[in-house]
Coordinates of C-alpha atoms in Angstrom, one line a residue:
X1 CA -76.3 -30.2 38.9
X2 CA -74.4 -27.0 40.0
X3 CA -71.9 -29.0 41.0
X4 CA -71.3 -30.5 37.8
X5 CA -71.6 -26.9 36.1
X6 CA -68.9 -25.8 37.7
X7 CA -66.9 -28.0 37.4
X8 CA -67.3 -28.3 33.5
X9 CA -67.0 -24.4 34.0
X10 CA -63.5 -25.2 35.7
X11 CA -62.3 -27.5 33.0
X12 CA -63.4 -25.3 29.9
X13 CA -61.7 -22.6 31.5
X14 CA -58.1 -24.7 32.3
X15 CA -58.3 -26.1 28.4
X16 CA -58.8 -22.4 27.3
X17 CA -55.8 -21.4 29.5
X18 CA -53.5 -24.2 28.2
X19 CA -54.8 -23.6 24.4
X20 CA -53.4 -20.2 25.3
X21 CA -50.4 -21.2 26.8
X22 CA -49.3 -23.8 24.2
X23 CA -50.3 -21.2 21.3
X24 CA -47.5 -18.6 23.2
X25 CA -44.9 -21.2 23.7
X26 CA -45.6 -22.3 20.1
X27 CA -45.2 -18.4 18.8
X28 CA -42.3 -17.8 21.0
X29 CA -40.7 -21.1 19.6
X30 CA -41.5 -19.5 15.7
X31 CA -39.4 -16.6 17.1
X32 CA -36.8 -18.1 18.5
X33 CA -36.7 -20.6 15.1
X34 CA -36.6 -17.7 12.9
X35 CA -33.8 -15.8 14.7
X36 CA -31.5 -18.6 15.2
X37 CA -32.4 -19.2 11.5
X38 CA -30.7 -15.9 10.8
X39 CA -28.0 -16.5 12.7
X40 CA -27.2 -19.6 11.0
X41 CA -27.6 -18.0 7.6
X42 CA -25.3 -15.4 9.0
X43 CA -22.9 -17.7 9.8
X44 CA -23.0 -19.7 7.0
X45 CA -22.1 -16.9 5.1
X46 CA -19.1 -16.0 7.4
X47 CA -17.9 -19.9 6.6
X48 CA -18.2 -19.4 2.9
X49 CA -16.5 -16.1 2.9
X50 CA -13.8 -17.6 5.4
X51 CA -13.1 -20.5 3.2
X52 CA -13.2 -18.3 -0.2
X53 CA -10.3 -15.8 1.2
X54 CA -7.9 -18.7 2.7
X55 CA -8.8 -20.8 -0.5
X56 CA -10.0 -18.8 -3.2
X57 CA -8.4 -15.7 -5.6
X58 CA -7.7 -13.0 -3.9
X59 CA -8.6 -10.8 -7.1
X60 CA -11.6 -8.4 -6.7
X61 CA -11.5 -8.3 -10.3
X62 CA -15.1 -9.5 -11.6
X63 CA -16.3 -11.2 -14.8
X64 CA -18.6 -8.2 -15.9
X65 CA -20.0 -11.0 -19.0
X66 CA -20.5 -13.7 -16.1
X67 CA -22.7 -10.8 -13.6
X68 CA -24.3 -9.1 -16.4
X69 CA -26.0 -12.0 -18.8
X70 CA -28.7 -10.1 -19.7
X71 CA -27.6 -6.2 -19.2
X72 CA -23.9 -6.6 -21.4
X73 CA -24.8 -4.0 -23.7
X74 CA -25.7 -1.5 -21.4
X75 CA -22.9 -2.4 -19.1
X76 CA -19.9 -2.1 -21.8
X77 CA -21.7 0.9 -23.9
X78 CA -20.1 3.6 -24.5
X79 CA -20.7 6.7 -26.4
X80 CA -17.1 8.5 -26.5
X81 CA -15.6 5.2 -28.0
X82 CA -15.8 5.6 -32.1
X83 CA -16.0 3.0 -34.3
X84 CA -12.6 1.4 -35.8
X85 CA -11.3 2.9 -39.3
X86 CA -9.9 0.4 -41.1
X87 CA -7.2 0.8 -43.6
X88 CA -5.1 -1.8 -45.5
X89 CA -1.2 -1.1 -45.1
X90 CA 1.8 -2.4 -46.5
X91 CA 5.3 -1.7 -45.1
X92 CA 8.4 -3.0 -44.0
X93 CA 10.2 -2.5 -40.8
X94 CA 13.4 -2.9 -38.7
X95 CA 13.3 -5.5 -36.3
X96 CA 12.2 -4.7 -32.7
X97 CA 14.1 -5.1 -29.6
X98 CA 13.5 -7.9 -28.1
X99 CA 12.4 -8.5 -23.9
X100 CA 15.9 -9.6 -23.6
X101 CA 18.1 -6.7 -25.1
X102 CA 15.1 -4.7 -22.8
X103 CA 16.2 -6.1 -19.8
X104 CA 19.8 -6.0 -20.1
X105 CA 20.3 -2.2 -22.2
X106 CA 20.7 -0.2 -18.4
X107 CA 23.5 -2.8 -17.1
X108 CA 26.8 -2.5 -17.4
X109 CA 28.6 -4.7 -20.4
X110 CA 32.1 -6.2 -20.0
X111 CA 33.3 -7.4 -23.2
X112 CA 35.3 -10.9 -23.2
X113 CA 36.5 -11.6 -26.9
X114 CA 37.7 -15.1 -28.4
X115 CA 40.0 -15.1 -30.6
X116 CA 42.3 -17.9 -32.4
X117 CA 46.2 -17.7 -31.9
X118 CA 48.2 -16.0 -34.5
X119 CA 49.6 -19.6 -35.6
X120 CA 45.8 -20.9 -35.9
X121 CA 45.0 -18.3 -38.4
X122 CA 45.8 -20.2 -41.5
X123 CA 43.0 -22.2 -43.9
X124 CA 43.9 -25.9 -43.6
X125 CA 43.1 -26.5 -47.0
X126 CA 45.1 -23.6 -48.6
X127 CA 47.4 -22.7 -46.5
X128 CA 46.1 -19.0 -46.6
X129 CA 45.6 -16.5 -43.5
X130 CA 42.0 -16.5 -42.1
X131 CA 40.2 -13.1 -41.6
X132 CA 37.5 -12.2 -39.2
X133 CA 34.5 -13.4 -41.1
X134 CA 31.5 -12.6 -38.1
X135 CA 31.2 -12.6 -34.5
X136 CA 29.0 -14.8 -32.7
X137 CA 27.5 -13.2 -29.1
X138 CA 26.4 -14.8 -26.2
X139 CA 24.9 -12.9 -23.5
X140 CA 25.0 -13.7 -19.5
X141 CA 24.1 -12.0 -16.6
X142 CA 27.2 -12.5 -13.9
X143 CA 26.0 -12.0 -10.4
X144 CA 28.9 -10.5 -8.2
X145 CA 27.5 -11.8 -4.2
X146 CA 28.2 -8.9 -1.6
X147 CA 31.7 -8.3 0.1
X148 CA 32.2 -6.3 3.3
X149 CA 35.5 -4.3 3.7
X150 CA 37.1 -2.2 5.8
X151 CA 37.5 1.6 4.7
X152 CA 40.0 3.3 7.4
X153 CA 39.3 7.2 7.3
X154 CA 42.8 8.6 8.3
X155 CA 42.8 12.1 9.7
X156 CA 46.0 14.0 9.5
X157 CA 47.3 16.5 12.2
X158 CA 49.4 19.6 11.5
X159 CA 51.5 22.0 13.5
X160 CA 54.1 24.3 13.0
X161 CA 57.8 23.6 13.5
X162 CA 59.0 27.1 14.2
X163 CA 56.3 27.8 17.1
X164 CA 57.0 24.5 18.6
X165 CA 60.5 25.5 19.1
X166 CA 60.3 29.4 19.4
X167 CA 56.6 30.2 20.3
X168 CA 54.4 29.8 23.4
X169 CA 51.4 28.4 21.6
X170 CA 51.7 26.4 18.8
X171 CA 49.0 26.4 15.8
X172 CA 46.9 22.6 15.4
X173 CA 45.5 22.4 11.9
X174 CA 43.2 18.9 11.0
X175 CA 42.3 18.0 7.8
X176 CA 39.2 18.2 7.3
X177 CA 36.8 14.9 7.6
X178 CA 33.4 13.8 7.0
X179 CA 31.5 12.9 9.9
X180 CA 30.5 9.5 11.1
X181 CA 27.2 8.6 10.5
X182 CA 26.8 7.0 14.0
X183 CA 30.2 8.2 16.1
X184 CA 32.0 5.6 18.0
X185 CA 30.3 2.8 15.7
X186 CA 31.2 0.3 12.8
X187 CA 28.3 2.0 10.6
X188 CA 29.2 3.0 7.4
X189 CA 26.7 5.2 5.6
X190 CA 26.1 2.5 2.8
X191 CA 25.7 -0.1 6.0
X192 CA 23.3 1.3 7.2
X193 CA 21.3 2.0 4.1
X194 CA 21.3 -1.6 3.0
X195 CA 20.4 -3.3 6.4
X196 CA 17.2 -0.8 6.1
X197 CA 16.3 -0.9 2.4
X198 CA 16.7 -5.3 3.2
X199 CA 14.1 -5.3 6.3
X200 CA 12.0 -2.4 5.0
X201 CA 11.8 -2.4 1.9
X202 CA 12.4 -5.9 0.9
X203 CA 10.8 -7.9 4.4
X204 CA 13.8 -9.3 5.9
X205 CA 14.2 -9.7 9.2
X206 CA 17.6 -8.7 11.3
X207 CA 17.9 -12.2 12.5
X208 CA 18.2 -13.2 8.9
X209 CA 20.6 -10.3 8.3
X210 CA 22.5 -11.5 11.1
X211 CA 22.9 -15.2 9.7
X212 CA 23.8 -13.3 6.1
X213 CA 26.7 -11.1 8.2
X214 CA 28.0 -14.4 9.6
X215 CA 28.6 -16.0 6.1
X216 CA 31.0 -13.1 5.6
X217 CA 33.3 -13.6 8.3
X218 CA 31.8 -11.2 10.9
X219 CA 29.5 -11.1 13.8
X220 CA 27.5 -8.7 13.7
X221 CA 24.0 -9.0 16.5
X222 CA 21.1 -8.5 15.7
X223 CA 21.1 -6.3 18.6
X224 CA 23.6 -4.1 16.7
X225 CA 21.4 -3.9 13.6
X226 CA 18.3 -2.8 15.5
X227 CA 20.4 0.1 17.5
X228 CA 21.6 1.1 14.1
X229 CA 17.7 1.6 12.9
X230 CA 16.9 3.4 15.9
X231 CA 19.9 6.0 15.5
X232 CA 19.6 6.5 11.8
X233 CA 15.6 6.8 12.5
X234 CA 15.4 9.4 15.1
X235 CA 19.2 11.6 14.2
X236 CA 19.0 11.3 10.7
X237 CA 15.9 10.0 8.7
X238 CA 13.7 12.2 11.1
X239 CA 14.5 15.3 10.0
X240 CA 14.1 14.5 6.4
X241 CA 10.5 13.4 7.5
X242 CA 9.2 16.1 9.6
X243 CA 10.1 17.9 6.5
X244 CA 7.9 15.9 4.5
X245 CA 5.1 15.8 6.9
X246 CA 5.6 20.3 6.4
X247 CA 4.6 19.9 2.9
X248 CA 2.2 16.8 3.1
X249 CA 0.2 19.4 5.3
X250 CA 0.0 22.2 2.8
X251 CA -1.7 19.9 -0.1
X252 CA -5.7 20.0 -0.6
X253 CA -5.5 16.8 -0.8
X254 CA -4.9 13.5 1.5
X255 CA -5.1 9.9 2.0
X256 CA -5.7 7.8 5.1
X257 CA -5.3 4.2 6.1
X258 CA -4.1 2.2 9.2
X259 CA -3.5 -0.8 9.6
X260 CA -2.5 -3.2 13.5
X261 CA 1.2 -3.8 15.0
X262 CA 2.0 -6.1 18.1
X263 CA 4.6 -4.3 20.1
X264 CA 5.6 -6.9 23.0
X265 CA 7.5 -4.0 25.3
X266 CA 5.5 -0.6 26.1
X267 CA 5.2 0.8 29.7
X268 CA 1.4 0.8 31.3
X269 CA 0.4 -2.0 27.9
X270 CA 0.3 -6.0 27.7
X271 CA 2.3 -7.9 24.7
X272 CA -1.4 -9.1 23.6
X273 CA -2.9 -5.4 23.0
X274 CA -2.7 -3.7 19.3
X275 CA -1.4 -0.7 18.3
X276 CA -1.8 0.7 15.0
X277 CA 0.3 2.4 12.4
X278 CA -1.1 5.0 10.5
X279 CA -0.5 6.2 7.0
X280 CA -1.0 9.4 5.2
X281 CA -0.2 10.2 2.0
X282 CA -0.5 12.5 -1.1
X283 CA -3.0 12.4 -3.7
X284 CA -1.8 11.3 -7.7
X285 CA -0.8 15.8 -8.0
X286 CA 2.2 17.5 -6.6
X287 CA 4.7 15.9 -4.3
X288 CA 4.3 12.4 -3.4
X289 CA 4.5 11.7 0.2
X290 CA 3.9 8.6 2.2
X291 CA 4.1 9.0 6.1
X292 CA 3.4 6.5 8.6
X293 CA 2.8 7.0 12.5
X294 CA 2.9 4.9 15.1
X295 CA -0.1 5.0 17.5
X296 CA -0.7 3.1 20.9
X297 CA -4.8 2.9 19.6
X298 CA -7.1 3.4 17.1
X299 CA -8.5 6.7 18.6
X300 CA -9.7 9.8 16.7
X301 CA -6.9 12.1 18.4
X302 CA -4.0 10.6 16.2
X303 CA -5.5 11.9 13.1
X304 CA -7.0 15.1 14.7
X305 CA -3.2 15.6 16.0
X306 CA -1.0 14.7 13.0
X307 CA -3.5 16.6 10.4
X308 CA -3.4 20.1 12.6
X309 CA -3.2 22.7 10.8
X310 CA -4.4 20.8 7.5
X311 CA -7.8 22.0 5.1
X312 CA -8.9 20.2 1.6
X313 CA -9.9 16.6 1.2
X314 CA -9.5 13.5 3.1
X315 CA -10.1 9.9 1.8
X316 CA -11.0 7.3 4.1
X317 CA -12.1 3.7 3.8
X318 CA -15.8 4.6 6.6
X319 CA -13.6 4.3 9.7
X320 CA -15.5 7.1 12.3
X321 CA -12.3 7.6 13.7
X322 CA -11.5 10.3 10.8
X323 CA -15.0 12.1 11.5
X324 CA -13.9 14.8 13.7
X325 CA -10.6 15.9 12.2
X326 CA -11.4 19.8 11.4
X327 CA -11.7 21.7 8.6
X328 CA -11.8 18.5 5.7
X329 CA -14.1 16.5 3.6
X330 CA -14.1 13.6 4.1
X331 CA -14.4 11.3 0.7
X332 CA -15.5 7.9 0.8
X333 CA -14.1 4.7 -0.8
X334 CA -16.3 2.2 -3.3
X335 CA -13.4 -0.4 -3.5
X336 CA -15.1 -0.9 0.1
X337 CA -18.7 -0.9 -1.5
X338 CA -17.6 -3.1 -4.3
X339 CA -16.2 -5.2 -1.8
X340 CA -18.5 -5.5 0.1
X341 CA -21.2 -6.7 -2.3
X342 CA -18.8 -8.9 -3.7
X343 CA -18.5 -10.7 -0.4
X344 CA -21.9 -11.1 -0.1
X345 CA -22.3 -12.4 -3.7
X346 CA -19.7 -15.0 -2.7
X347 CA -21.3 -15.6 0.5
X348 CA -24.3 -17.2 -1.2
X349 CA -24.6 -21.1 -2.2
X350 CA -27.9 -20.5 -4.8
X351 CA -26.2 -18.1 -7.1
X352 CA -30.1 -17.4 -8.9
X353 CA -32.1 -16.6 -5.3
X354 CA -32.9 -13.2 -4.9
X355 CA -30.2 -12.6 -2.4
X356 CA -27.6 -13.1 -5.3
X357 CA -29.3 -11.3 -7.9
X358 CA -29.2 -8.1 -5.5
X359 CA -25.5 -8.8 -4.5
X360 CA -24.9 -8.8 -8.4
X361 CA -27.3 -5.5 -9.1
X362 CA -25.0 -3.9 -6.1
X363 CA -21.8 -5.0 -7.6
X364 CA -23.0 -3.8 -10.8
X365 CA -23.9 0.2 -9.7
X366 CA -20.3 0.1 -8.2
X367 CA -18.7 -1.4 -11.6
X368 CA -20.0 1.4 -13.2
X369 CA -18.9 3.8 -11.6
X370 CA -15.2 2.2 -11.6
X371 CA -15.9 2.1 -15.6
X372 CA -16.6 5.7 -15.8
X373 CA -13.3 6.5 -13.7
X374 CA -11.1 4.0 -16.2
X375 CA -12.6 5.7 -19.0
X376 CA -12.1 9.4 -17.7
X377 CA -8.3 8.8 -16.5
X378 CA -6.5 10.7 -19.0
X379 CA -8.9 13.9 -19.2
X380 CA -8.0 17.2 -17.1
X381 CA -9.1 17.3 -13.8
X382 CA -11.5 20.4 -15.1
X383 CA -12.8 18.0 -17.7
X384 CA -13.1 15.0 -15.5
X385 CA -14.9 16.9 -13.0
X386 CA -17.3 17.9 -15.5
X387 CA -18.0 14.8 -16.9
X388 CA -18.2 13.2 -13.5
X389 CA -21.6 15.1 -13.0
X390 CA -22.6 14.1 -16.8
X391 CA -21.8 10.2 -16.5
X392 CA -21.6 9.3 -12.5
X393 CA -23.8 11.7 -11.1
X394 CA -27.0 9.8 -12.7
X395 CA -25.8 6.4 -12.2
X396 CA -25.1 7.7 -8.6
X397 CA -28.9 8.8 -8.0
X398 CA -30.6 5.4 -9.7
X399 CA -28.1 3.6 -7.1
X400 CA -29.2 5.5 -4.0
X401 CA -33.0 4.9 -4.6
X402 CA -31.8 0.7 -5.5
X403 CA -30.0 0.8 -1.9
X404 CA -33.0 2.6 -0.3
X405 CA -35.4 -0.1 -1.6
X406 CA -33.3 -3.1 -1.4
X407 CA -32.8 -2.2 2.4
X408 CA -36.3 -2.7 2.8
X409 CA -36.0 -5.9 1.4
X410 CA -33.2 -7.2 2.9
X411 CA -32.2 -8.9 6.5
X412 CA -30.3 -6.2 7.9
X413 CA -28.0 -9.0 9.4
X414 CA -27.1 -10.6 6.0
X415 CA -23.9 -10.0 4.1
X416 CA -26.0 -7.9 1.5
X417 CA -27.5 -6.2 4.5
X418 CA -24.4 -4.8 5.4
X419 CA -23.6 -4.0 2.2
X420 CA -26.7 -1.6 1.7
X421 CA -26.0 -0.8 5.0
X422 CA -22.4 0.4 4.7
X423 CA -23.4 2.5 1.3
X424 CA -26.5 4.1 3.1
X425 CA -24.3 5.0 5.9
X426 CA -21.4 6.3 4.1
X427 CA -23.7 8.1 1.0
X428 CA -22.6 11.5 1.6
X429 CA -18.7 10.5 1.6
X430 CA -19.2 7.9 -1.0
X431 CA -20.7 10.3 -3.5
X432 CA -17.9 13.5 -2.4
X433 CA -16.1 12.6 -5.4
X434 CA -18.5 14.2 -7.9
X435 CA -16.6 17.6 -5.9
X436 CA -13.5 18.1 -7.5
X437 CA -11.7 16.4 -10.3
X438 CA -8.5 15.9 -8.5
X439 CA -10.7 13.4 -6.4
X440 CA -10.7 9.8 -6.5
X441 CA -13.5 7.2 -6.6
X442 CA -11.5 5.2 -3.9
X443 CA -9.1 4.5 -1.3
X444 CA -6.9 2.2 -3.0
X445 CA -4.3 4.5 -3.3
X446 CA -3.5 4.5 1.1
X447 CA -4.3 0.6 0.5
X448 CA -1.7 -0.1 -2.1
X449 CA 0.7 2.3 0.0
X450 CA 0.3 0.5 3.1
X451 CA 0.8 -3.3 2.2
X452 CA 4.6 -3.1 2.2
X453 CA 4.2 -2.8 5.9
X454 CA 1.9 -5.3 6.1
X455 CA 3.6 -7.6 4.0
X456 CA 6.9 -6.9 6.1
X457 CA 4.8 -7.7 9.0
X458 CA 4.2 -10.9 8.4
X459 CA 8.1 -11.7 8.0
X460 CA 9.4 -9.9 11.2
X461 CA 5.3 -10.4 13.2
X462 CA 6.0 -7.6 15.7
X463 CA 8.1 -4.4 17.2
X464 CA 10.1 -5.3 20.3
X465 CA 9.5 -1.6 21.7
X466 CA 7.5 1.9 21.0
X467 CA 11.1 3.2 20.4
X468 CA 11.5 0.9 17.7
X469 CA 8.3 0.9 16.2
X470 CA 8.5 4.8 15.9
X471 CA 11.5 4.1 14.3
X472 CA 10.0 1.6 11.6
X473 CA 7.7 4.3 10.9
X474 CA 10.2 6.8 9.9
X475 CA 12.3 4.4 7.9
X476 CA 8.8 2.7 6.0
X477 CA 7.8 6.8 5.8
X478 CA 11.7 7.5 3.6
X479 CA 11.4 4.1 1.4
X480 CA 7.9 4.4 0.3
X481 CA 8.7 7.9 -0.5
X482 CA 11.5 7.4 -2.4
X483 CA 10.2 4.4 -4.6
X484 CA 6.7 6.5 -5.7
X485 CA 9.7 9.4 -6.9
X486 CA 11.3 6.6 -8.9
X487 CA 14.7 6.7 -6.4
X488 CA 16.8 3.6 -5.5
X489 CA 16.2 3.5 -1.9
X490 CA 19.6 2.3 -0.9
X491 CA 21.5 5.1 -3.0
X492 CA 18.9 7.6 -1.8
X493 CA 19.4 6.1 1.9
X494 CA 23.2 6.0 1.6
X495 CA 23.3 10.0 0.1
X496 CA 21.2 11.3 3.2
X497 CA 23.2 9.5 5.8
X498 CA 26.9 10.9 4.2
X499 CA 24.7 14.1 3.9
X500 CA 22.8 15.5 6.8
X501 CA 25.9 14.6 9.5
X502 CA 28.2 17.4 7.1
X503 CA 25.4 19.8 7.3
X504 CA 23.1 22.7 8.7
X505 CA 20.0 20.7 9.5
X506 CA 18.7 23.9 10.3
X507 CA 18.3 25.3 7.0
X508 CA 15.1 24.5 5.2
X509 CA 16.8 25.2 1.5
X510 CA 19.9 22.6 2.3
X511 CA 16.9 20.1 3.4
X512 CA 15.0 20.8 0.7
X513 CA 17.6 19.6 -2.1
X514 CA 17.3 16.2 -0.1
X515 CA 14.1 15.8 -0.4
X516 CA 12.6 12.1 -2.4
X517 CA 11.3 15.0 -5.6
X518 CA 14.0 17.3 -5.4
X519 CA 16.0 17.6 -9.1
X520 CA 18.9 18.6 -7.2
X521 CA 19.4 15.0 -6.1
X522 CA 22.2 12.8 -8.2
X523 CA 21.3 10.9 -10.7
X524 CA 22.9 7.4 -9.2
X525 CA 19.6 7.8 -6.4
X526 CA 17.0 7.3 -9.3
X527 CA 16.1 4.2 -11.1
X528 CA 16.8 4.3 -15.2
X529 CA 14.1 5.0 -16.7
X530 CA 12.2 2.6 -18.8

């Protein structure tokens, strides 16, 4: 009988440990289920948001009627807008130009006239002279393709007769000459300005300019064209844009973006690693100022470096790389926010789970906010400032308590997870606005300043050497400049380069009157004005 207690003893006990065991595995399997379950919502979410930016509209526009079915009125009120007056009127009025005579009023007209032979003039039922009765006018734009010519610049050299013959020195006068813009090269100043102003500012590669150079007669390399860059980069544009970088340093307020560059040669560095170029630029008051810099990296001593010296504001789009520049506040961007929430919004399949109703809540807090701004764009920055902390500053707090709830709530590994997450973090920066009037919600300003690199990027892919990219950065840094001060960036190009070879490069005044806002500047560098 002991026996058999025992062993029923022995049995109960091995079923117990196996219930055990099998209710572990079974627990740890419900873990392992649940995580990979995330995961898979995580990257179905990274599918849908692939396939919506290869496929889908790029606009970060939203449909504030489609987000907002039951909220519209509170959405789109607005207290400051009054009611329409309505009146009845009755007047006549001179016709409007049209978009044609728009377009053409700036251009130059040359006037072609048609007109019969005097021996045509006569009525062929009469036999009585014909007078000019109307004119009829057709209109064409002519396009004249680019010529390249050869301009010879012929010095003279003068000495005297009489000390030839009767002196022991004789006196060497030469006239005087501009100098060249590149000595001992083909260059003209205007060359050299339009083989920049086509790859910089309008994406075409030197390879293409070359094949362009070769339909005209002469061979110009490619090689050639990128030497020319380098030269007018580091002699010439340089100078104008350490200038600039002078007074982008004395504003209270800046920009910041950057954005990745492939350069293929660079000492101690593989083909496959990525730089960066950086861009810093002026707020919408005083000078505008782009810059670019090229970096090897994305490290925090390239904006600590370029910004010494600098106090005042700083926007940035949340990189931590900007943290530890001294003596700035740092203001966040809510384009990233918004964007953010609008990713995840698109991210989801079931556009009525709670997910998506969040994502929309989200989206709605930060279209707001970009309301308010639209609606406060013309006031003073005083006033603005003021009515930031009447209109924003509550919406603000109602959205801080939402995101501190909602994170609660939410898998911290979704695409509305990082959403809340990327507000919570940034809250301080994102909310720095309310601080000064001159201020901006966002960072779109350094965005929309940065894409004509980006977009030249994907034309010419990468830099062949540090040199060169350097180089880029200074021309990109003149162009951009130019175009936000309404300048023609070939004329503007072509006036520095005859310039700054005739004179003291020394002299802070003389570089002054070059500068992208100077009025001193001719008025063949600016565009008409429309």
């Amino acid at each position: 009988m002991m026996n058999n207690k025992v062993i029923n003893d022995n049995s109960q006990d091995t079923m117990e440990y196996k219930l055990e065991e099998l209710q572990n595995k079974c627990a740890l399997q419900e873990q392992q289920i649940e995580e990979l379950s995330v995961k898979i919502h995580w990257y179905e979410e990274q599918i849908r948001l692939s396939k919506h930016k290869l496929f889908g509209a790029s606009s970060e526009k939203t449909n504030s009627a489609q987000l907002n079915l039951f909220d519209e009125p509170e959405y789109e009120a607005n207290d400051q807008v009054k009611e329409p007056e309505y009146e009845q009127i009755t007047y006549q009025r001179r016709k409007q130009k049209g978009k044609k005579e728009t377009l053409l009023e700036d251009l130059p007209v040359k006037r072609i006239e048609y007109r019969l032979p005097e021996e045509q003039q006569i009525c062929d039922k009469c036999g009585e002279k014909l007078h000019e009765m109307s004119q009829q006018v057709r209109r064409e734009l002519k396009y004249t393709p680019a010529k390249l010519e050869v301009v010879e610049h012929v010095t003279y050299v003068y000495s005297c007769r009489n000390c030839e013959k009767n002196d022991v020195s004789t006196p060497v006068v030469t006239a005087p000459t501009p100098k060249a813009v590149l000595p001992g090269s083909l260059v003209s100043p205007s060359l050299m300005s339009h083989v920049m102003t086509q790859k910089y500012g309008q994406g075409l590669p030197l390879y293409r300019q070359e094949q362009q150079f070769q339909s005209f007669g002469i061979d110009l390399s490619r090689q050639n064209l990128a030497n020319w860059m380098i030269h007018g980069a580091e002699d010439w544009l340089s100078i104008i844009y350490n200038r600039m970088h002078d007074y982008l340093l004395k504003q209270d307020i800046i920009h910041a973006d950057e954005s990745t560059l492939q350069v293929l040669h660079e000492e101690g560095r593989t083909a496959s690693q990525k730089s960066y170029m950086w861009l810093y630029m002026t707020g919408h008051l005083g000078p505008q100022i782009v810059l670019y810099d090229y970096r090897t990296t994305r490290a925090n001593k390239h904006p600590i470096n370029f910004l010494s010296g600098y106090k005042g504001y700083l926007h940035a789009d949340g990189y931590a790389g900007y943290n530890n520049v001294p003596n700035v506040t740092i203001v966040g961007c809510f384009a990233h926010a918004r964007r953010k929430f609008a990713d995840a919004l698109k991210a989801v399949t079931d556009k009525t789970s709670n997910s998506a109703l969040a994502s929309k809540e989200g989206l709605d807090y930060c279209n707001k906010l970009f309301t308010i701004e639209r609606n406060l764009a013309d006031l003073t920055p005083e006033d603005r400032y003021k009515k930031r902390l009447e209109l924003s500053k509550p919406v603000l707090e109602a959205f801080s308590s939402w995101l501190k709830l909602k994170s609660k709530q939410t898998l911290p590994k979704s695409a509305l997870g990082g959403a809340i997450d990327y507000c919570l973090n940034q809250w301080e920066k994102l909310e720095a606005f309310l601080l000064d009037g001159r201020l901006e919600i966002s960072n779109n300003r350094a965005e929309r300043a940065i894409k004509p690199f980006i977009i030249g990027r994907k034309n010419w892919l990468f830099a062949n050497t540090a040199r060169g990219a350097t180089a880029s950065a200074t021309i990109y840094s003149i162009i951009e400049t130019a175009k936000l001060n309404n300048l023609n960036p070939f004329y503007y190009l072509t006036y520095l380069f005859e310039q700054l070879p005739n004179m003291g490069t020394k002299d802070t005044a003389q570089l002054d009157a070059l500068l992208p806002w100077s009025a001193s500047l001719p008025d063949e560098c600016r565009n008409p004005k429309k």
